Backbone as JSON Lines, residues from 0, in Angstrom:
{"i":0,"aa":"M","n":[0.85,-1.16,0.0],"ca":[0.0,0.0,0.0],"c":[0.91,1.24,0.0]}
{"i":1,"aa":"T","n":[0.6,2.17,-0.89],"ca":[1.36,3.41,-0.96],"c":[0.39,4.58,-0.95]}
{"i":2,"aa":"H","n":[0.92,5.77,-0.74],"ca":[0.12,6.98,-0.82],"c":[1.02,8.1,-1.33]}
{"i":3,"aa":"G","n":[0.37,9.18,-1.8],"ca":[1.19,10.31,-2.22],"c":[0.99,10.69,-3.67]}
{"i":4,"aa":"D","n":[1.99,10.47,-4.49],"ca":[2.04,10.96,-5.86],"c":[0.84,10.49,-6.69]}
{"i":5,"aa":"Q","n":[-0.07,11.43,-6.99],"ca":[-1.28,11.08,-7.72],"c":[-1.0,10.63,-9.15]}
{"i":6,"aa":"R","n":[-0.05,11.27,-9.82],"ca":[0.24,10.91,-11.21],"c":[0.76,9.47,-11.29]}
{"i":7,"aa":"A","n":[1.68,9.11,-10.41],"ca":[2.23,7.75,-10.42],"c":[1.15,6.73,-10.08]}
{"i":8,"aa":"A","n":[0.29,7.06,-9.12],"ca":[-0.8,6.15,-8.76],"c":[-1.76,5.97,-9.92]}
{"i":9,"aa":"Y","n":[-2.07,7.06,-10.59],"ca":[-2.96,7.0,-11.76],"c":[-2.35,6.12,-12.85]}
{"i":10,"aa":"E","n":[-1.07,6.32,-13.14],"ca":[-0.41,5.54,-14.19],"c":[-0.36,4.05,-13.83]}
{"i":11,"aa":"R","n":[-0.13,3.71,-12.56],"ca":[-0.15,2.3,-12.14],"c":[-1.55,1.71,-12.29]}
{"i":12,"aa":"A","n":[-2.57,2.48,-11.94],"ca":[-3.95,1.99,-12.04],"c":[-4.36,1.8,-13.49]}
{"i":13,"aa":"V","n":[-3.99,2.72,-14.37],"ca":[-4.31,2.61,-15.79],"c":[-3.63,1.39,-16.39]}
{"i":14,"aa":"A","n":[-2.41,1.11,-15.95],"ca":[-1.66,-0.04,-16.46],"c":[-2.16,-1.36,-15.86]}
{"i":15,"aa":"G","n":[-3.07,-1.29,-14.89],"ca":[-3.59,-2.5,-14.26],"c":[-2.69,-3.08,-13.19]}
{"i":16,"aa":"K","n":[-1.68,-2.33,-12.76],"ca":[-0.73,-2.81,-11.75],"c":[-1.22,-2.59,-10.33]}
{"i":17,"aa":"S","n":[-2.2,-1.69,-10.15],"ca":[-2.71,-1.42,-8.81],"c":[-4.13,-0.88,-8.91]}
{"i":18,"aa":"R","n":[-4.76,-0.69,-7.77],"ca":[-6.09,-0.1,-7.69],"c":[-6.0,1.15,-6.82]}
{"i":19,"aa":"L","n":[-6.94,2.05,-7.03],"ca":[-6.96,3.29,-6.26],"c":[-8.09,3.26,-5.25]}
{"i":20,"aa":"F","n":[-7.79,3.73,-4.04],"ca":[-8.78,3.8,-2.98],"c":[-8.73,5.18,-2.35]}
{"i":21,"aa":"A","n":[-9.86,5.58,-1.78],"ca":[-9.93,6.82,-1.02],"c":[-10.54,6.48,0.34]}
{"i":22,"aa":"V","n":[-10.04,7.13,1.37],"ca":[-10.54,6.91,2.73],"c":[-11.28,8.16,3.19]}
{"i":23,"aa":"W","n":[-12.48,7.95,3.71],"ca":[-13.25,9.03,4.3],"c":[-13.19,8.81,5.81]}
{"i":24,"aa":"P","n":[-12.32,9.57,6.5],"ca":[-12.13,9.32,7.93],"c":[-13.32,9.81,8.77]}
{"i":25,"aa":"G","n":[-13.66,9.02,9.76],"ca":[-14.71,9.39,10.7],"c":[-14.16,9.4,12.11]}
{"i":26,"aa":"Q","n":[-15.01,9.75,13.05],"ca":[-14.55,9.82,14.44],"c":[-14.29,8.42,15.01]}
{"i":27,"aa":"W","n":[-15.17,7.46,14.71],"ca":[-15.06,6.12,15.29],"c":[-14.62,5.07,14.28]}
{"i":28,"aa":"S","n":[-14.87,5.34,13.0],"ca":[-14.44,4.42,11.95],"c":[-14.28,5.21,10.66]}
{"i":29,"aa":"S","n":[-13.68,4.57,9.69],"ca":[-13.47,5.23,8.4],"c":[-14.09,4.37,7.3]}
{"i":30,"aa":"D","n":[-14.51,5.04,6.24],"ca":[-15.05,4.33,5.09],"c":[-14.0,4.3,3.99]}
{"i":31,"aa":"L","n":[-13.92,3.16,3.3],"ca":[-12.95,2.97,2.22],"c":[-13.72,2.83,0.91]}
{"i":32,"aa":"F","n":[-13.33,3.62,-0.09],"ca":[-13.98,3.6,-1.38],"c":[-12.95,3.28,-2.46]}
{"i":33,"aa":"E","n":[-13.34,2.45,-3.41],"ca":[-12.49,2.2,-4.57],"c":[-12.81,3.25,-5.63]}
{"i":34,"aa":"I","n":[-11.79,3.84,-6.21],"ca":[-11.97,4.81,-7.29],"c":[-11.98,4.01,-8.59]}
{"i":35,"aa":"D","n":[-13.15,3.98,-9.22],"ca":[-13.28,3.17,-10.43],"c":[-13.33,4.02,-11.7]}
{"i":36,"aa":"D","n":[-13.51,5.32,-11.58],"ca":[-13.51,6.2,-12.76],"c":[-12.17,6.93,-12.8]}
{"i":37,"aa":"L","n":[-11.21,6.3,-13.47],"ca":[-9.85,6.84,-13.49],"c":[-9.75,8.15,-14.25]}
{"i":38,"aa":"D","n":[-10.58,8.35,-15.27],"ca":[-10.56,9.63,-16.0],"c":[-10.99,10.79,-15.09]}
{"i":39,"aa":"E","n":[-12.05,10.59,-14.32],"ca":[-12.5,11.65,-13.42],"c":[-11.47,11.91,-12.32]}
{"i":40,"aa":"F","n":[-10.83,10.87,-11.83],"ca":[-9.77,11.03,-10.84],"c":[-8.65,11.9,-11.41]}
{"i":41,"aa":"A","n":[-8.24,11.59,-12.63],"ca":[-7.14,12.33,-13.27],"c":[-7.52,13.78,-13.52]}
{"i":42,"aa":"K","n":[-8.75,14.03,-13.93],"ca":[-9.2,15.41,-14.17],"c":[-9.29,16.2,-12.88]}
{"i":43,"aa":"A","n":[-9.83,15.59,-11.84],"ca":[-10.02,16.28,-10.57],"c":[-8.7,16.69,-9.93]}
{"i":44,"aa":"L","n":[-7.65,15.9,-10.13],"ca":[-6.36,16.2,-9.52],"c":[-5.39,16.88,-10.47]}
{"i":45,"aa":"G","n":[-5.86,17.2,-11.67],"ca":[-5.01,17.92,-12.62],"c":[-4.0,17.05,-13.34]}
{"i":46,"aa":"V","n":[-4.13,15.74,-13.22],"ca":[-3.23,14.85,-13.95],"c":[-3.55,14.95,-15.44]}
{"i":47,"aa":"K","n":[-4.84,15.05,-15.78],"ca":[-5.29,15.28,-17.14],"c":[-5.96,16.64,-17.19]}
{"i":48,"aa":"H","n":[-5.74,17.35,-18.27],"ca":[-6.38,18.66,-18.4],"c":[-7.87,18.49,-18.65]}
{"i":49,"aa":"D","n":[-8.69,19.26,-17.94],"ca":[-10.14,19.21,-18.08],"c":[-10.66,20.61,-18.36]}
{"i":50,"aa":"E","n":[-10.78,20.94,-19.64],"ca":[-11.2,22.29,-20.04],"c":[-12.59,22.63,-19.52]}
{"i":51,"aa":"E","n":[-13.48,21.66,-19.5],"ca":[-14.85,21.92,-19.06],"c":[-14.88,22.35,-17.59]}
{"i":52,"aa":"R","n":[-14.12,21.67,-16.73],"ca":[-14.12,21.98,-15.3],"c":[-13.34,23.25,-14.98]}
{"i":53,"aa":"T","n":[-12.2,23.43,-15.63],"ca":[-11.32,24.55,-15.29],"c":[-11.66,25.84,-16.02]}
{"i":54,"aa":"G","n":[-12.3,25.73,-17.2],"ca":[-12.57,26.92,-18.01],"c":[-11.37,27.38,-18.81]}
{"i":55,"aa":"L","n":[-10.29,26.64,-18.73],"ca":[-9.03,27.04,-19.34],"c":[-8.63,26.07,-20.46]}
{"i":56,"aa":"K","n":[-8.4,26.59,-21.64],"ca":[-7.89,25.76,-22.72],"c":[-6.43,25.45,-22.45]}
{"i":57,"aa":"D","n":[-5.96,24.39,-23.06],"ca":[-4.56,23.99,-22.89],"c":[-3.74,24.66,-23.97]}
{"i":58,"aa":"H","n":[-3.53,25.97,-23.81],"ca":[-2.76,26.76,-24.77],"c":[-2.08,27.92,-24.04]}
{"i":59,"aa":"V","n":[-1.29,28.69,-24.75],"ca":[-0.66,29.86,-24.14],"c":[-1.71,30.96,-24.08]}
{"i":60,"aa":"H","n":[-2.0,31.43,-22.89],"ca":[-3.04,32.42,-22.69],"c":[-2.57,33.83,-23.05]}
{"i":61,"aa":"E","n":[-3.5,34.61,-23.6],"ca":[-3.27,36.04,-23.81],"c":[-3.74,36.73,-22.54]}
{"i":62,"aa":"V","n":[-2.79,37.2,-21.74],"ca":[-3.1,37.74,-20.42],"c":[-2.76,39.22,-20.37]}
{"i":63,"aa":"E","n":[-3.72,40.01,-19.89],"ca":[-3.48,41.42,-19.6],"c":[-3.64,41.58,-18.1]}
{"i":64,"aa":"W","n":[-2.7,42.28,-17.46],"ca":[-2.81,42.45,-16.02],"c":[-2.42,43.86,-15.62]}
{"i":65,"aa":"T","n":[-3.01,44.29,-14.51],"ca":[-2.69,45.58,-13.9],"c":[-2.66,45.39,-12.39]}
{"i":66,"aa":"K","n":[-1.99,46.28,-11.72],"ca":[-1.98,46.27,-10.27],"c":[-3.39,46.61,-9.78]}
{"i":67,"aa":"D","n":[-3.86,45.91,-8.77],"ca":[-5.19,46.18,-8.2],"c":[-5.19,47.59,-7.62]}
{"i":68,"aa":"P","n":[-6.01,48.49,-8.17],"ca":[-5.99,49.88,-7.71],"c":[-6.49,50.04,-6.27]}
{"i":69,"aa":"Y","n":[-7.23,49.05,-5.76],"ca":[-7.78,49.13,-4.42],"c":[-7.01,48.28,-3.42]}
{"i":70,"aa":"G","n":[-5.99,47.6,-3.89],"ca":[-5.23,46.69,-3.03],"c":[-4.2,47.42,-2.18]}
{"i":71,"aa":"D","n":[-3.72,46.72,-1.19],"ca":[-2.67,47.22,-0.32],"c":[-1.35,47.17,-1.08]}
{"i":72,"aa":"D","n":[-0.67,48.28,-1.22],"ca":[0.57,48.33,-2.0],"c":[1.78,48.48,-1.08]}
{"i":73,"aa":"N","n":[1.92,47.57,-0.15],"ca":[3.07,47.57,0.73],"c":[4.26,47.01,-0.04]}
{"i":74,"aa":"P","n":[5.28,47.82,-0.34],"ca":[6.4,47.34,-1.15],"c":[7.21,46.23,-0.47]}
{"i":75,"aa":"R","n":[7.04,46.05,0.82],"ca":[7.74,44.98,1.53],"c":[7.0,43.65,1.46]}
{"i":76,"aa":"S","n":[5.76,43.68,1.0],"ca":[4.97,42.46,0.89],"c":[5.46,41.63,-0.3]}
{"i":77,"aa":"Q","n":[5.53,40.32,-0.11],"ca":[5.95,39.43,-1.19],"c":[4.9,39.36,-2.28]}
{"i":78,"aa":"Y","n":[3.63,39.51,-1.9],"ca":[2.54,39.35,-2.86],"c":[1.88,40.69,-3.17]}
{"i":79,"aa":"L","n":[1.38,40.77,-4.39],"ca":[0.73,41.97,-4.89],"c":[-0.63,41.59,-5.45]}
{"i":80,"aa":"G","n":[-1.64,42.38,-5.15],"ca":[-2.96,42.16,-5.73],"c":[-2.95,42.62,-7.18]}
{"i":81,"aa":"I","n":[-3.44,41.76,-8.08],"ca":[-3.47,42.11,-9.49],"c":[-4.87,41.83,-10.06]}
{"i":82,"aa":"D","n":[-5.22,42.57,-11.1],"ca":[-6.43,42.32,-11.88],"c":[-5.99,41.72,-13.2]}
{"i":83,"aa":"V","n":[-6.61,40.61,-13.58],"ca":[-6.23,39.86,-14.78],"c":[-7.42,39.77,-15.72]}
{"i":84,"aa":"I","n":[-7.18,39.99,-17.0],"ca":[-8.16,39.75,-18.05],"c":[-7.54,38.74,-19.01]}
{"i":85,"aa":"L","n":[-8.3,37.71,-19.35],"ca":[-7.84,36.72,-20.31],"c":[-8.41,37.08,-21.68]}
{"i":86,"aa":"A","n":[-7.59,37.68,-22.52],"ca":[-8.02,38.13,-23.85],"c":[-8.23,36.97,-24.81]}
{"i":87,"aa":"C","n":[-7.8,35.78,-24.43],"ca":[-7.93,34.61,-25.3],"c":[-9.31,33.98,-25.21]}
{"i":88,"aa":"G","n":[-10.16,34.47,-24.31],"ca":[-11.51,33.94,-24.2],"c":[-11.7,32.87,-23.14]}
{"i":89,"aa":"C","n":[-10.64,32.47,-22.47],"ca":[-10.75,31.47,-21.41],"c":[-11.35,32.11,-20.16]}
{"i":90,"aa":"S","n":[-11.78,31.27,-19.23],"ca":[-12.25,31.76,-17.94],"c":[-11.59,30.93,-16.84]}
{"i":91,"aa":"I","n":[-11.36,31.55,-15.72],"ca":[-10.72,30.87,-14.59],"c":[-11.81,30.32,-13.68]}
{"i":92,"aa":"N","n":[-11.99,29.01,-13.71],"ca":[-12.91,28.35,-12.79],"c":[-12.15,27.58,-11.73]}
{"i":93,"aa":"D","n":[-10.88,27.3,-11.98],"ca":[-10.04,26.56,-11.05],"c":[-8.71,27.3,-10.91]}
{"i":94,"aa":"L","n":[-8.52,27.95,-9.78],"ca":[-7.34,28.79,-9.57],"c":[-6.05,27.99,-9.61]}
{"i":95,"aa":"R","n":[-6.05,26.78,-9.07],"ca":[-4.82,25.98,-9.06],"c":[-4.34,25.65,-10.48]}
{"i":96,"aa":"T","n":[-5.28,25.32,-11.35],"ca":[-4.91,25.03,-12.74],"c":[-4.34,26.27,-13.41]}
{"i":97,"aa":"F","n":[-4.97,27.42,-13.19],"ca":[-4.47,28.67,-13.76],"c":[-3.08,28.98,-13.22]}
{"i":98,"aa":"A","n":[-2.87,28.76,-11.92],"ca":[-1.57,29.03,-11.31],"c":[-0.48,28.16,-11.94]}
{"i":99,"aa":"V","n":[-0.78,26.89,-12.17],"ca":[0.2,25.98,-12.8],"c":[0.51,26.46,-14.22]}
{"i":100,"aa":"Q","n":[-0.53,26.83,-14.97],"ca":[-0.31,27.28,-16.34],"c":[0.51,28.58,-16.37]}
{"i":101,"aa":"M","n":[0.24,29.51,-15.48],"ca":[0.99,30.77,-15.47],"c":[2.44,30.56,-15.03]}
{"i":102,"aa":"K","n":[2.66,29.61,-14.13],"ca":[4.03,29.29,-13.72],"c":[4.81,28.75,-14.92]}
{"i":103,"aa":"E","n":[4.17,27.86,-15.69],"ca":[4.84,27.27,-16.86],"c":[5.01,28.29,-17.98]}
{"i":104,"aa":"Q","n":[4.0,29.12,-18.22],"ca":[4.01,30.01,-19.38],"c":[4.75,31.32,-19.15]}
{"i":105,"aa":"R","n":[4.64,31.89,-17.94],"ca":[5.22,33.21,-17.69],"c":[6.14,33.28,-16.49]}
{"i":106,"aa":"G","n":[6.22,32.2,-15.73],"ca":[7.04,32.21,-14.53],"c":[6.37,32.88,-13.34]}
{"i":107,"aa":"W","n":[5.08,33.18,-13.47],"ca":[4.35,33.83,-12.38],"c":[4.08,32.84,-11.26]}
{"i":108,"aa":"V","n":[4.12,33.34,-10.03],"ca":[3.73,32.55,-8.87],"c":[2.41,33.15,-8.36]}
{"i":109,"aa":"I","n":[1.32,32.46,-8.65],"ca":[-0.01,32.91,-8.24],"c":[-0.35,32.25,-6.91]}
{"i":110,"aa":"A","n":[-0.83,33.06,-5.96],"ca":[-1.23,32.53,-4.66],"c":[-2.5,31.72,-4.82]}
{"i":111,"aa":"T","n":[-2.5,30.49,-4.32],"ca":[-3.68,29.65,-4.41],"c":[-4.38,29.51,-3.06]}
{"i":112,"aa":"S","n":[-3.79,30.08,-2.03],"ca":[-4.46,30.11,-0.73],"c":[-5.06,31.51,-0.57]}
{"i":113,"aa":"G","n":[-6.1,31.6,0.13],"ca":[-6.75,32.9,0.3],"c":[-7.78,33.15,-0.78]}
{"i":114,"aa":"G","n":[-8.32,34.32,-0.78],"ca":[-9.42,34.64,-1.66],"c":[-9.02,35.14,-3.04]}
{"i":115,"aa":"W","n":[-9.91,34.99,-3.97],"ca":[-9.8,35.55,-5.3],"c":[-11.23,35.78,-5.79]}
{"i":116,"aa":"S","n":[-11.39,36.62,-6.77],"ca":[-12.74,36.91,-7.23],"c":[-12.75,37.18,-8.73]}
{"i":117,"aa":"K","n":[-13.96,37.19,-9.28],"ca":[-14.12,37.56,-10.68],"c":[-15.35,38.45,-10.78]}
{"i":118,"aa":"R","n":[-15.28,39.38,-11.74],"ca":[-16.41,40.27,-11.95],"c":[-16.56,40.55,-13.43]}
{"i":119,"aa":"G","n":[-17.78,40.53,-13.88],"ca":[-18.07,40.8,-15.28],"c":[-18.11,42.31,-15.53]}
{"i":120,"aa":"R","n":[-17.76,42.69,-16.72],"ca":[-17.78,44.09,-17.14],"c":[-18.9,44.27,-18.16]}
{"i":121,"aa":"P","n":[-19.4,45.51,-18.3],"ca":[-20.46,45.77,-19.28],"c":[-20.06,45.42,-20.72]}
{"i":122,"aa":"N","n":[-18.77,45.46,-21.02],"ca":[-18.32,45.15,-22.39],"c":[-18.19,43.64,-22.63]}
{"i":123,"aa":"G","n":[-18.55,42.83,-21.64],"ca":[-18.52,41.38,-21.81],"c":[-17.26,40.69,-21.32]}
{"i":124,"aa":"T","n":[-16.24,41.45,-20.93],"ca":[-15.02,40.83,-20.41],"c":[-15.17,40.52,-18.92]}
{"i":125,"aa":"T","n":[-14.35,39.65,-18.45],"ca":[-14.33,39.3,-17.03],"c":[-12.97,39.65,-16.46]}
{"i":126,"aa":"T","n":[-12.97,40.29,-15.31],"ca":[-11.73,40.64,-14.61],"c":[-11.62,39.75,-13.38]}
{"i":127,"aa":"Y","n":[-10.44,39.17,-13.19],"ca":[-10.16,38.3,-12.06],"c":[-9.2,39.03,-11.13]}
{"i":128,"aa":"S","n":[-9.53,39.08,-9.85],"ca":[-8.66,39.68,-8.85],"c":[-7.93,38.57,-8.12]}
{"i":129,"aa":"L","n":[-6.6,38.57,-8.25],"ca":[-5.75,37.52,-7.71],"c":[-4.6,38.14,-6.93]}
{"i":130,"aa":"R","n":[-3.81,37.29,-6.33],"ca":[-2.56,37.73,-5.72],"c":[-1.42,36.96,-6.38]}
{"i":131,"aa":"A","n":[-0.34,37.66,-6.67],"ca":[0.82,37.03,-7.3],"c":[2.08,37.49,-6.58]}
{"i":132,"aa":"R","n":[3.08,36.62,-6.58],"ca":[4.36,37.01,-5.99],"c":[4.93,38.15,-6.82]}
{"i":133,"aa":"R","n":[5.2,39.24,-6.15],"ca":[5.61,40.5,-6.78],"c":[6.79,40.3,-7.74]}
{"i":134,"aa":"R","n":[7.81,39.61,-7.32],"ca":[9.02,39.48,-8.14],"c":[8.86,38.55,-9.34]}
{"i":135,"aa":"S","n":[7.79,37.75,-9.35],"ca":[7.6,36.84,-10.47],"c":[6.88,37.5,-11.63]}
{"i":136,"aa":"L","n":[6.24,38.64,-11.39],"ca":[5.45,39.29,-12.44],"c":[6.33,39.95,-13.48]}
{"i":137,"aa":"T","n":[6.14,39.52,-14.71],"ca":[6.83,40.12,-15.85],"c":[5.82,40.24,-16.96]}
{"i":138,"aa":"D","n":[6.11,41.05,-17.94],"ca":[5.19,41.19,-19.08],"c":[5.46,40.2,-20.14]}
């Protein structure tokens, strides 16, 4: 029995070398479930890209960003509030997936803990308010 690396577990299960289980812990006992839908497992954990769930196509995004005009601009803070518009037509439904894509594509470090928001504009665009590591932001 092993635990940990989801990608390796998924690959072993797909190859028929092992089975996947999930434990739902309780106060007095725990329930054990076998994961039989390997595609859904892979999509949920980001092993496979799921455009429908994340709202993000698997391509290089056209990103426009500005400093959040209402955010705290403490220059000693590692993170900066930013407003992001995706000009490519994608939408951010899963922040972790977006953070991984931005790390790979632009070297940005997007904070995945804490809050983030999105708001629609009258012109049909959506603006996302996120936090990013200040030093990672480049154009």
